[in-house]
Amino acid sequence: MTLYDLQQGESGIITKVKGRGAFRKRIMEMGFVVGKEVLVGKKAPLKNPVEYTIMGYNVSLRNAEAKLIEIHTPTNETKTSQKFEGIISDNSLKKSKAYSKKINIALVGNPNCGKTTLFNFASKSHEKVGNYSGVTIDAKEAKFEHNGYTFNIIDLPGTYSITSYTPEELYVRNYLFEEIPDVVVNVLDGSNLDRNLYLTTQLIDLDIKVVAALNMFDEVEKRGDDFDFKSLGAMIGIPFIPTVSSKGKGLTKLFDKIIEVYEDKEPTIRHIHINYGEEIEKSIKLLQEVIRKDTNKGLTSVVAPRFSAIKLLEGDKEEIERVTKFCSNHKEIFELAQKESKRLESHYKDSTETVITDYKYGFIEGALKETYKKSRKDIRLRSKLLDKFLTNKYLSYPIFILFMWLMFQSTFTLGAYPMEWFELLIEKLGGLVSGILPQGILHDLVIDGIIGGVGGVIVFLPNILILFFFISIMENTGYMARVAFIVDKLMHKFGLHGRSFIPMLMGFGCNVPAVMATRTIGGKNDRLVTMLINPFMSCSARLPVYILILGTFFPENAGMMLFLIYAIGIIMALIIAILFKKTLFKSSEVPFVMELPPYRMPTVKSILRHTWFKGSQYLRKMGGVILVASIIIWILGYFPKSDSIDQNHDLKVKETISYYDNFVKDQNNSLLIDSLNTARDSTLSAIEIHRKSKQQEYSYIGRIGHFIEPAILPLGFDWKMGISLLAGIAGKEVVVSTLGVIYQTEIEDENDPKGLPEKLKDSTYTHPSRFGEKVFTPLSAFSFIIFILIYFPCVAVIAAIKKESGEWKWALFMAFYTTGLAYVFSLAVYQIGSLLGF
């Protein structure tokens, strides 16, 4: 908690003083230091400022300043009376010391610098890591212990700077200002320092505590570069620690150094000013003086006046808004900023922002010239050789298509064997549980609802793991970035650019993070279009449905059909993008700039960890949404019970037993008796299946299904398929679990050995217009797949679109337009196919 949270008359022990520069120095000089007790006194009429008592003095602080002081409220055992007793108890000091041993650190760095890998290795987390920009699209937080300290580590989005051009740049900048981490860890790609240090120069302007993690240092050593990073650190006031985050090397030293910096024991740390030349420095000094005149002091307590001055000279919109909000003399500040900016542009014959950027790169070049000597060995030679083939004008597309085909083919062929093992395991589990539980509602719930529903989906785990294994290879090697590069020209023809292709490819895994990844796209219209076409990318949740239907009705060409389905989704997305860009989202093209990182050989551990992490997410879904959905579907299909159906069933059972018993008792031939008993059991099994079918039609789910059946019959669907589609709104895997529950795929006895695929093949229409016809044919199965591909994405995707677009209208638009398209396309497939005799 902070000092601001205390009420009048309450006291607390200071555990941390946040803020920066003059503000931090001033209040610490007044006695606001760690371990000291502070008492809340009188409050002003408007409750701002507030008078505090510390070390015998009464000090007035504004609420904004009080929020920057973290405190610990002593427990009843350690809290003493308010009169002075000359000492603070040892217990109280120990408690305050323990509470102060929390270090908030933020990881800041360029895309593809290894920041998230460092975060994962240090915190034992499993965030997604990819060798291309834009993977981390939100701040990820984790906690871990090191040398008696608790580290709160925040992985911020990758960004090239902290200007106000892109959403991720704004996010990082606002986080640093609003959350004020104790130490910022600037993660640098050691093999590309010239560009990475540009962000470092902006952190220097911010006047905050920074530790540089010199990542991928093994590549620097492999190349034979001579780098005196200690001298560079002493020169710019930032300690450099070499790391290889993918292997965990140097991380212990890194966090030891963070502790030293946090405790103000690191001699390298010092504040420097980058020299922007006589004219610019003169303007910066004038603006700093005017900013410091602000009586509110709300801006300078968290933002260095020098940084604000530089940004105002650059015409930074975000900084203009911040100054307007916090500075009482903002009009005076803006007038001076505009005057000085015009003077500088007249002097340099160029924009102030460009001139400042040139000085920053001049600073970087000068610093590296004294400390860094590159080897003549070109470590990127391997990447250049590979790019001659993988980004070749003629070979790039065939190679990409071949890789995608191999991925989908392997999903079926390699996944077929473990899938059979899982099916056998589920079958054995169903038989075991059926033998243990007595007949009744609990038996039916566990067997039909849970095992039949969840088990019907879990068998596809091997296929999911294979798909993510291939995607992980693409991401970690750097090939994903090449894919975005080679499709850029093609994407332009559809009104988009290559950066939109990254979220589209991510959509093959899950559409939710893919929608969130659209933050990396510059223009609002481009972001919205990419969001609205992303669900056409077949996420892994649809894969179980594809595998079930394609494996059952297209067993000879399942891999090729799967490739076709994914291709249809991509083609549809691009066509819809053209329509949107010509109608709803007209905008000018934005140039595509994306880094092509060097190819890297990912470790087997990182590939397997990424693959398993995604697989474990799938398993958690089994115990969450799919389990709940399966139980709900079972309840809707189990109730209400019909006495007339049960009575009719019991009567038929008695008649059948009596009929066959009369035959058996007059026979002496054992073979004939066995044959009659088998026929009797088969008839009884058919009666039981008929009872369940009638019960389902009478149930709530049957009534809902029959209500919508007339609308979906022209698509080749029956009421059971309709119910599975409704359930699929929660998540597309639920389509399979719903079919599993409705068709009761468990093994009831030795006379009912059929699994879900066989029952789908045998299912027939109950609607009068098509009574007795087969429901699933290759044509209706393909129509069903097309509907699954296009219609309403899951609820989570709708929520993500609302969050990213900021408006419900686009989320609702997505829900309705995709479902409408799905209906039209499935109708066309089935009706045209029927006319052609398929």
XYZ file of C-alpha atoms in Angstrom, residues 2-682:
681
model
C 1.031 3.642 -0.312
C 1.073 6.601 2.038
C -1.976 7.920 0.186
C -4.035 4.917 1.395
C -3.626 5.783 5.118
C -6.443 7.575 6.919
C -6.066 10.508 9.312
C -4.418 9.371 12.565
C -2.976 6.163 11.053
C 0.733 5.476 10.717
C 2.975 3.241 8.639
C 6.603 2.355 8.071
C 8.162 3.461 4.776
C 9.335 0.541 2.650
C 10.092 2.231 -0.677
C 10.338 5.714 -2.166
C 9.447 5.758 -5.847
C 9.641 8.664 -8.220
C 12.790 10.144 -9.697
C 15.284 12.960 -9.745
C 14.750 16.136 -7.723
C 11.446 14.945 -6.252
C 12.969 11.775 -4.796
C 15.991 13.638 -3.482
C 13.828 16.361 -1.899
C 11.462 14.128 0.051
C 14.290 11.814 1.193
C 16.084 14.883 2.527
C 12.918 15.684 4.481
C 13.140 12.279 6.207
C 11.026 10.046 3.969
C 13.461 7.115 3.943
C 13.027 3.363 4.284
C 12.398 2.188 7.827
C 11.002 5.474 9.173
C 7.516 5.720 10.657
C 5.172 8.356 9.278
C 1.892 9.578 10.816
C -1.036 11.046 8.855
C -2.052 14.426 10.270
C -4.471 17.076 9.057
C -5.959 17.081 5.592
C -6.736 20.197 3.586
C -10.444 21.017 2.990
C -10.295 19.310 -0.414
C -8.172 16.472 1.087
C -5.158 17.602 -0.919
C -2.458 18.261 0.282
C -2.104 16.265 3.514
C 0.117 16.992 6.506
C 2.366 14.134 7.649
C 4.555 13.813 10.735
C 7.956 12.164 10.311
C 11.086 12.332 12.470
C 9.459 15.046 14.577
C 8.623 17.327 11.651
C 5.315 18.172 10.006
C 5.588 17.912 6.231
C 2.894 18.671 3.636
C 2.640 16.333 0.616
C 0.231 16.284 -2.319
C -1.719 13.096 -2.956
C 0.224 12.449 -6.166
C 3.465 12.512 -4.144
C 2.029 10.368 -1.347
C 1.140 7.677 -3.899
C 4.847 7.338 -4.710
C 5.755 6.316 -1.151
C 5.097 2.656 -0.305
C 4.474 1.825 3.341
C 3.841 -1.122 5.631
C 1.262 -0.843 8.409
C 2.665 -2.412 11.635
C 0.636 -5.245 13.149
C -0.947 -4.928 16.576
C 1.995 -6.792 18.126
C 4.589 -4.307 16.846
C 2.612 -1.063 16.833
C 3.395 1.196 19.805
C 1.650 4.275 21.197
C 2.140 7.482 19.284
C 4.270 9.118 22.050
C 8.007 9.169 21.483
C 9.856 6.313 23.182
C 13.313 6.841 21.679
C 13.520 3.537 19.753
C 11.747 1.501 17.096
C 11.348 -2.126 18.100
C 13.619 -4.680 16.471
C 10.599 -6.659 15.223
C 9.194 -3.610 13.494
C 12.482 -2.949 11.721
C 12.722 -6.547 10.589
C 9.221 -6.432 9.219
C 9.820 -3.184 7.380
C 13.060 -4.574 5.958
C 11.277 -7.707 4.738
C 8.580 -5.648 3.072
C 11.165 -3.419 1.387
C 12.860 -6.410 -0.242
C 10.550 -6.324 -3.218
C 12.058 -5.143 -6.474
C 9.839 -4.227 -9.395
C 11.730 -4.588 -12.648
C 10.555 -4.008 -16.203
C 12.114 -5.667 -19.240
C 12.405 -3.198 -22.101
C 13.964 -3.934 -25.470
C 13.644 -4.182 -29.231
C 11.520 -6.932 -30.772
C 13.478 -10.152 -31.198
C 16.152 -9.233 -28.631
C 15.448 -12.288 -26.446
C 13.490 -10.353 -23.825
C 10.676 -12.862 -23.404
C 13.165 -15.752 -23.402
C 14.952 -14.057 -20.509
C 11.601 -13.565 -18.761
C 10.710 -17.245 -19.212
C 14.038 -18.584 -18.024
C 14.290 -16.285 -15.019
C 10.720 -16.706 -13.787
C 10.165 -20.314 -14.943
C 7.224 -19.002 -16.909
C 6.138 -20.232 -20.317
C 5.246 -17.175 -22.328
C 5.280 -17.574 -26.074
C 8.659 -16.873 -27.663
C 9.090 -16.226 -31.373
C 11.982 -15.140 -33.564
C 9.990 -12.293 -35.088
C 8.628 -8.993 -33.823
C 5.285 -8.481 -32.146
C 4.985 -11.692 -30.122
C 4.616 -10.015 -26.736
C 1.617 -7.751 -27.193
C 0.849 -7.118 -23.549
C 2.788 -6.915 -20.298
C 3.415 -10.321 -18.718
C 4.174 -10.448 -15.006
C 5.798 -13.080 -12.811
C 7.392 -13.342 -9.366
C 10.473 -15.204 -8.203
C 12.942 -15.171 -5.316
C 16.642 -14.362 -5.572
C 19.154 -13.700 -2.774
C 16.449 -12.862 -0.264
C 14.612 -10.498 -2.609
C 11.241 -10.938 -4.278
C 11.410 -9.853 -7.902
C 8.262 -8.690 -9.657
C 9.348 -8.978 -13.264
C 7.305 -7.415 -16.059
C 7.892 -8.325 -19.691
C 6.821 -5.288 -21.715
C 6.056 -5.372 -25.452
C 9.033 -5.215 -27.774
C 9.566 -1.704 -29.109
C 12.219 0.150 -31.071
C 11.660 3.406 -29.188
C 9.340 5.128 -26.706
C 7.913 7.746 -29.012
C 4.173 7.804 -29.715
C 3.909 6.162 -33.137
C 2.653 2.659 -32.356
C 0.452 1.188 -29.587
C 3.332 -0.855 -28.132
C 5.571 2.235 -27.903
C 2.856 4.112 -26.042
C 2.194 1.133 -23.791
C 5.838 0.866 -22.736
C 6.193 4.607 -22.232
C 3.025 4.938 -20.161
C 3.971 1.921 -18.070
C 7.340 3.435 -17.176
C 5.680 6.720 -16.189
C 2.684 5.341 -14.336
C 4.065 2.227 -12.625
C 7.603 3.582 -12.025
C 9.568 0.301 -11.797
C 12.514 0.293 -9.397
C 14.928 -0.835 -12.096
C 14.513 -1.052 -15.874
C 16.368 -3.915 -17.544
C 17.231 -2.850 -21.068
C 17.624 -6.119 -23.000
C 19.980 -5.632 -25.960
C 20.700 -7.897 -28.910
C 24.486 -8.068 -28.625
C 24.812 -8.850 -32.325
C 23.036 -5.626 -33.364
C 24.073 -2.921 -30.907
C 23.956 0.022 -33.318
C 20.178 -0.184 -33.558
C 19.406 -1.542 -30.082
C 21.200 1.293 -28.288
C 18.808 3.868 -29.769
C 16.182 2.806 -27.217
C 18.900 3.010 -24.536
C 19.498 6.688 -25.371
C 15.822 7.395 -24.702
C 16.030 5.609 -21.338
C 19.041 7.818 -20.541
C 16.878 10.892 -21.237
C 14.302 9.522 -18.790
C 16.837 9.650 -15.918
C 15.879 6.276 -14.425
C 17.840 3.339 -13.029
C 18.816 1.062 -15.913
C 20.750 -2.195 -16.113
C 21.624 -3.444 -19.605
C 21.373 -7.173 -20.305
C 23.799 -7.717 -23.183
C 21.891 -10.661 -24.603
C 22.971 -13.225 -27.200
C 26.546 -12.545 -26.112
C 27.567 -15.987 -27.383
C 27.063 -14.674 -30.929
C 29.357 -11.724 -30.192
C 32.028 -14.123 -28.925
C 31.497 -16.558 -31.796
C 31.987 -13.749 -34.281
C 35.228 -12.740 -32.544
C 34.182 -9.127 -31.819
C 36.268 -7.113 -29.343
C 33.804 -5.402 -27.022
C 34.828 -3.503 -23.895
C 31.323 -3.384 -22.442
C 32.581 -2.316 -18.994
C 34.051 0.870 -20.454
C 30.839 1.511 -22.398
C 28.839 1.081 -19.191
C 31.077 3.495 -17.281
C 30.813 5.975 -20.157
C 27.002 6.092 -20.293
C 26.274 5.360 -16.603
C 24.619 1.978 -17.183
C 26.148 -1.376 -16.087
C 26.268 -4.038 -18.843
C 25.889 -7.721 -17.982
C 26.522 -10.317 -20.759
C 23.733 -12.910 -20.967
C 22.615 -15.814 -23.108
C 18.984 -16.002 -21.998
C 18.107 -19.079 -24.072
C 20.632 -21.062 -22.000
C 20.265 -19.154 -18.742
C 23.854 -17.881 -18.830
C 24.600 -14.666 -16.967
C 21.148 -14.338 -15.409
C 22.398 -14.835 -11.847
C 24.938 -12.032 -12.338
C 22.230 -9.894 -13.927
C 19.903 -10.134 -10.923
C 22.793 -9.677 -8.494
C 23.599 -6.460 -10.326
C 19.938 -5.355 -10.191
C 20.051 -5.729 -6.393
C 23.216 -3.600 -6.228
C 21.598 -0.914 -8.387
C 18.407 -1.034 -6.321
C 20.424 -0.577 -3.100
C 22.436 2.271 -4.688
C 25.660 0.286 -4.310
C 26.605 0.131 -8.013
C 29.281 2.784 -8.780
C 28.662 2.648 -12.544
C 25.192 4.157 -12.193
C 25.244 7.874 -12.870
C 23.066 10.291 -14.752
C 24.489 11.654 -18.000
C 23.118 13.966 -20.656
C 23.463 13.145 -24.336
C 24.849 16.241 -26.032
C 22.442 17.341 -28.764
C 24.523 20.287 -29.877
C 24.683 23.879 -28.712
C 21.433 25.082 -30.293
C 19.247 22.181 -29.182
C 20.760 22.161 -25.689
C 19.924 25.853 -25.393
C 16.266 25.134 -26.258
C 16.130 22.171 -23.869
C 17.501 24.297 -21.022
C 14.913 27.055 -21.597
C 12.044 24.545 -21.644
C 13.306 22.747 -18.517
C 13.291 26.033 -16.606
C 9.692 26.775 -17.603
C 8.548 23.183 -16.817
C 10.125 23.425 -13.344
C 8.134 26.614 -12.679
C 4.934 24.533 -12.607
C 3.391 24.882 -9.135
C 1.654 21.475 -9.273
C 4.909 19.512 -9.695
C 2.751 16.595 -10.907
C 4.801 16.077 -14.063
C 8.351 16.442 -12.766
C 7.776 13.980 -9.919
C 7.602 11.090 -12.394
C 9.014 12.419 -15.690
C 12.416 14.030 -16.139
C 11.986 17.649 -17.287
C 14.743 17.069 -19.856
C 12.798 14.194 -21.425
C 9.620 16.306 -21.560
C 11.533 19.191 -23.110
C 13.010 16.950 -25.830
C 9.631 15.413 -26.641
C 7.928 18.800 -26.811
C 10.577 20.027 -29.250
C 9.857 16.922 -31.348
C 6.123 17.768 -31.305
C 5.226 14.524 -29.510
C 1.401 14.422 -29.184
C 1.419 12.168 -26.129
C 3.754 14.480 -24.230
C 1.652 17.511 -25.194
C -1.397 15.794 -23.656
C 0.579 14.875 -20.531
C 1.839 18.441 -20.023
C -1.689 19.812 -20.557
C -3.005 17.449 -17.899
C -0.340 17.961 -15.219
C 1.177 21.436 -15.678
C -0.623 24.570 -14.542
C 1.538 26.694 -16.868
C 1.112 24.465 -19.926
C 0.209 27.360 -22.231
C 3.509 29.076 -21.459
C 5.332 25.776 -22.029
C 3.683 25.160 -25.410
C 4.330 28.694 -26.648
C 8.020 28.363 -25.840
C 8.212 24.836 -27.320
C 6.686 25.965 -30.637
C 8.925 29.031 -30.767
C 12.103 26.999 -30.109
C 11.082 24.215 -32.486
C 10.588 26.699 -35.330
C 13.940 28.319 -34.520
C 15.725 24.955 -34.634
C 14.055 23.869 -37.874
C 15.052 27.161 -39.454
C 18.609 26.728 -38.198
C 19.072 23.064 -39.257
C 16.809 23.135 -42.346
C 15.211 19.911 -41.113
C 12.617 18.741 -38.582
C 13.715 18.898 -34.941
C 12.858 15.211 -34.470
C 15.160 14.201 -37.326
C 18.017 16.315 -35.991
C 17.680 14.865 -32.466
C 17.577 11.336 -33.906
C 20.774 12.060 -35.863
C 22.499 13.244 -32.683
C 21.396 10.070 -30.855
C 22.897 7.844 -33.531
C 26.000 10.041 -33.532
C 26.280 9.458 -29.780
C 25.909 5.685 -30.299
C 28.492 5.645 -33.072
C 30.979 7.610 -30.968
C 30.486 5.403 -27.897
C 30.886 2.169 -29.887
C 33.885 3.494 -31.810
C 35.824 3.675 -28.538
C 34.633 0.367 -27.066
C 33.585 -1.996 -29.874
C 35.557 -3.464 -32.761
C 33.756 -5.800 -35.103
C 35.431 -8.882 -36.468
C 35.624 -9.289 -40.216
C 33.845 -12.599 -39.804
C 30.253 -12.273 -41.042
C 28.039 -14.337 -38.750
C 24.989 -13.492 -40.871
C 26.506 -15.280 -43.878
C 24.422 -18.376 -43.091
C 21.244 -16.275 -43.015
C 22.134 -14.660 -46.334
C 22.705 -18.051 -47.956
C 19.400 -19.425 -46.635
C 17.543 -16.313 -47.747
C 18.743 -16.874 -51.308
C 16.395 -19.866 -51.346
C 13.704 -19.137 -48.745
C 12.961 -15.577 -49.947
C 13.745 -16.252 -53.587
C 11.301 -14.747 -56.096
C 10.425 -18.141 -57.575
C 11.160 -20.621 -54.772
C 9.749 -18.847 -51.696
C 6.057 -19.641 -52.268
C 6.542 -23.298 -53.277
C 8.773 -23.841 -50.218
C 6.207 -22.209 -47.924
C 3.312 -24.202 -49.406
C 5.362 -27.411 -49.171
C 6.110 -26.726 -45.512
C 2.447 -26.061 -44.745
C 1.385 -29.219 -46.589
C 3.990 -31.224 -44.660
C 2.677 -29.782 -41.396
C -0.945 -30.739 -42.082
C -0.063 -34.140 -43.539
C 2.061 -34.944 -40.474
C -0.792 -33.894 -38.218
C -2.804 -36.816 -39.602
C -0.189 -39.445 -40.432
C 2.082 -39.076 -37.391
C -0.864 -38.343 -35.103
C -2.868 -41.383 -36.190
C -0.994 -43.881 -34.008
C -1.058 -42.067 -30.656
C -4.649 -41.062 -31.437
C -5.577 -44.752 -31.620
C -3.842 -45.338 -28.283
C -5.828 -42.515 -26.702
C -9.076 -43.882 -28.146
C -8.295 -47.310 -26.703
C -7.452 -45.745 -23.343
C -10.746 -43.797 -23.262
C -12.616 -46.944 -24.275
C -11.011 -48.956 -21.457
C -11.654 -46.153 -18.982
C -15.323 -46.029 -19.984
C -15.677 -49.795 -19.556
C -13.886 -49.727 -16.183
C -15.990 -46.891 -14.770
C -19.183 -48.423 -16.175
C -18.437 -51.633 -14.270
C -17.792 -49.777 -11.020
C -20.684 -47.305 -10.942
C -24.215 -48.646 -10.402
C -26.830 -47.873 -13.042
C -28.470 -44.521 -12.500
C -28.111 -40.799 -13.073
C -24.502 -40.634 -11.786
C -23.491 -43.521 -14.049
C -25.030 -41.812 -17.064
C -23.460 -38.445 -16.188
C -19.930 -39.845 -15.867
C -20.103 -42.210 -18.840
C -22.232 -40.221 -21.293
C -21.482 -36.680 -20.164
C -17.901 -36.537 -18.898
C -16.095 -39.461 -20.538
C -18.177 -39.305 -23.714
C -17.765 -35.521 -23.995
C -14.271 -34.741 -22.713
C -12.842 -38.066 -23.842
C -14.094 -37.433 -27.352
C -11.927 -34.319 -27.537
C -8.845 -35.376 -25.575
C -8.001 -38.045 -28.144
C -6.897 -35.238 -30.484
C -4.119 -34.051 -28.138
C -1.343 -35.736 -30.222
C -2.538 -33.921 -33.345
C -2.583 -30.602 -31.498
C 0.973 -31.175 -30.237
C 2.244 -31.966 -33.738
C 0.672 -28.787 -35.152
C 2.220 -26.613 -32.449
C 5.573 -28.357 -32.881
C 5.745 -27.190 -36.495
C 4.532 -23.664 -35.668
C 7.127 -23.442 -32.893
C 9.899 -24.359 -35.355
C 8.742 -21.631 -37.750
C 8.702 -19.030 -34.997
C 11.937 -19.889 -33.229
C 14.124 -20.267 -36.312
C 13.175 -16.901 -37.805
C 11.297 -18.372 -40.762
C 8.016 -16.789 -39.623
C 9.466 -13.319 -40.249
C 10.462 -14.427 -43.770
C 6.918 -15.579 -44.429
C 5.650 -12.081 -43.561
C 8.297 -10.654 -45.879
C 7.506 -12.834 -48.894
C 3.741 -12.296 -48.637
C 4.024 -8.522 -48.265
C 3.573 -7.808 -51.964
C 0.667 -10.245 -52.162
C -0.930 -8.724 -49.063
C -0.728 -5.254 -50.627
C -2.984 -6.488 -53.413
C -5.590 -7.180 -50.746
C -5.205 -3.781 -49.085
C -3.017 -5.042 -46.243
C 0.708 -5.394 -45.679
C 3.083 -8.096 -44.486
C 2.743 -7.236 -40.796
C -0.932 -8.295 -40.950
C 0.190 -11.779 -41.909
C 1.835 -12.388 -38.511
C -1.472 -12.242 -36.569
C -3.029 -14.336 -39.332
C -0.411 -17.052 -38.891
C -0.757 -16.818 -35.116
C -4.468 -17.489 -35.681
C -3.591 -21.064 -36.625
C -2.755 -21.525 -32.945
C -5.438 -19.406 -31.283
C -7.437 -16.456 -32.580
C -7.440 -14.639 -29.212
C -3.699 -13.786 -29.005
C -3.772 -13.288 -32.783
C -6.411 -10.573 -32.406
C -4.361 -9.001 -29.619
C -1.249 -9.120 -31.829
C -2.913 -6.688 -34.246
C -1.656 -3.958 -31.892
C 1.631 -4.134 -33.771
C -0.107 -2.853 -36.934
C 0.165 0.904 -37.380
C -3.130 2.179 -38.880
C -6.453 1.758 -37.066
C -8.258 0.639 -40.222
C -5.595 -1.980 -40.972
C -5.861 -3.245 -37.395
C -9.657 -3.542 -37.613
C -9.569 -5.347 -40.960
C -6.955 -7.800 -39.662
C -9.070 -8.432 -36.540
C -12.230 -9.054 -38.533
C -10.635 -11.517 -40.958
C -8.490 -13.316 -38.384
C -11.140 -15.877 -37.319
C -11.002 -17.329 -40.856
C -7.610 -18.690 -39.814
C -8.436 -22.159 -38.492
C -7.402 -22.170 -34.839
C -6.317 -25.342 -33.061
C -9.769 -25.575 -31.430
C -11.255 -26.385 -34.847
C -8.671 -29.079 -35.514
C -10.467 -31.835 -33.514
C -13.607 -31.240 -35.602
C -11.622 -31.363 -38.850
C -9.810 -34.532 -37.814
C -13.034 -36.268 -36.759
C -15.034 -35.389 -39.887
C -12.235 -35.617 -42.468
C -10.794 -38.787 -40.947
C -14.264 -40.402 -40.998
C -15.560 -39.340 -44.415
C -12.347 -38.641 -46.375
C -9.944 -41.218 -44.914
C -7.901 -41.605 -48.111
C -7.285 -37.875 -48.578
C -7.611 -36.509 -45.042
C -4.274 -34.629 -45.084
C -4.966 -33.039 -48.464
C -8.498 -32.083 -47.401
C -7.155 -30.494 -44.222
C -4.708 -28.457 -46.306
C -7.621 -27.438 -48.551
C -9.735 -26.284 -45.596
C -6.920 -24.103 -44.257
C -6.326 -22.710 -47.761
C -10.040 -21.874 -48.143
C -9.883 -19.969 -44.854
C -6.885 -17.931 -46.021
C -8.437 -17.181 -49.430
C -11.718 -16.122 -47.812
C -9.869 -13.854 -45.386
C -8.071 -12.114 -48.243
C -11.243 -11.689 -50.320
C -13.133 -10.258 -47.330
C -10.162 -7.949 -46.681
C -10.490 -6.528 -50.209
C -14.218 -5.891 -49.694
C -13.654 -4.236 -46.320
C -10.834 -2.032 -47.629
C -12.990 -0.855 -50.527
C -16.060 -0.178 -48.381
C -15.918 0.094 -44.579
C -12.223 0.772 -44.045
C -10.867 2.932 -46.824
C -7.362 4.191 -46.013
C -4.046 4.888 -47.676
C -1.357 2.218 -47.698
C 1.158 2.137 -44.867
C 4.733 1.183 -45.829
C 5.804 -2.203 -44.515
C 8.977 -2.226 -42.440
C 9.892 -5.390 -40.606
C 13.141 -6.763 -39.301
C 14.494 -9.974 -40.789
C 16.413 -11.434 -37.847
C 19.255 -13.886 -38.437
C 18.279 -17.528 -38.543
C 18.869 -19.211 -35.219
C 18.952 -22.860 -34.307
C 16.430 -23.164 -31.459
C 17.210 -25.506 -28.614
C 15.273 -28.740 -28.434
C 14.244 -27.736 -24.922
C 12.672 -24.451 -26.056
C 10.775 -26.146 -28.909
C 9.460 -28.932 -26.682
C 8.621 -26.508 -23.858
C 6.673 -24.254 -26.208
C 4.881 -27.251 -27.731
C 3.999 -28.750 -24.383
C 2.897 -25.391 -22.977
C 0.321 -25.115 -25.742
C -0.664 -28.746 -25.202
C -1.116 -28.121 -21.487
C -3.378 -25.167 -22.307
C -5.462 -27.575 -24.386
C -5.612 -29.995 -21.450
C -6.659 -27.219 -19.083
C -9.491 -26.470 -21.483
C -10.565 -30.100 -21.054
C -11.008 -29.523 -17.336
C -12.637 -26.150 -17.853
C -14.925 -24.985 -20.605
C -15.231 -28.367 -22.338
C -16.027 -30.249 -19.115
C -18.649 -27.675 -18.140
C -20.102 -27.578 -21.652
C -20.235 -31.391 -21.820
C -22.107 -31.580 -18.515
C -24.546 -28.852 -19.594
C -25.189 -30.611 -22.911
C -25.708 -33.918 -21.063
C -28.189 -32.311 -18.629
C -30.115 -30.728 -21.498
C -30.192 -34.090 -23.235
C -31.083 -36.105 -20.117
C -34.003 -34.029 -18.846
C -36.961 -33.967 -18.733
C -37.631 -37.684 -18.459
C -40.632 -39.129 -20.267
C -42.646 -41.807 -18.445
C -44.442 -42.847 -21.633
C -41.151 -43.448 -23.469
C -39.808 -45.525 -20.557
C -43.075 -47.489 -20.276
C -43.136 -48.185 -24.001
C -39.486 -49.285 -23.824
C -40.134 -51.616 -20.853
C -43.099 -53.151 -22.671
C -41.016 -53.838 -25.799
C -38.236 -55.348 -23.671
C -40.694 -57.722 -21.968
C -42.257 -58.696 -25.292
C -38.840 -59.354 -26.849
C -37.621 -61.471 -23.919
C -40.869 -63.439 -23.839
C -40.766 -63.944 -27.621
C -37.224 -65.355 -27.664
C -37.676 -67.378 -24.440
C -40.617 -69.199 -26.038
C -38.365 -70.185 -28.948
C -35.419 -71.189 -26.785
C -37.301 -73.444 -24.360
C -38.503 -75.689 -27.222
C -35.003 -76.122 -28.702
C -32.377 -78.765 -27.933
C -29.742 -77.619 -30.454
C -27.101 -75.591 -28.507
C -25.904 -73.749 -31.624
C -29.445 -72.613 -32.412
C -29.991 -71.571 -28.797
C -26.789 -69.441 -28.883
C -27.926 -67.890 -32.163
C -31.341 -67.039 -30.698
C -29.758 -65.526 -27.563
C -27.482 -63.393 -29.739
C -30.455 -62.219 -31.793
C -32.369 -61.422 -28.600
C -29.482 -59.343 -27.200
C -29.102 -57.513 -30.506
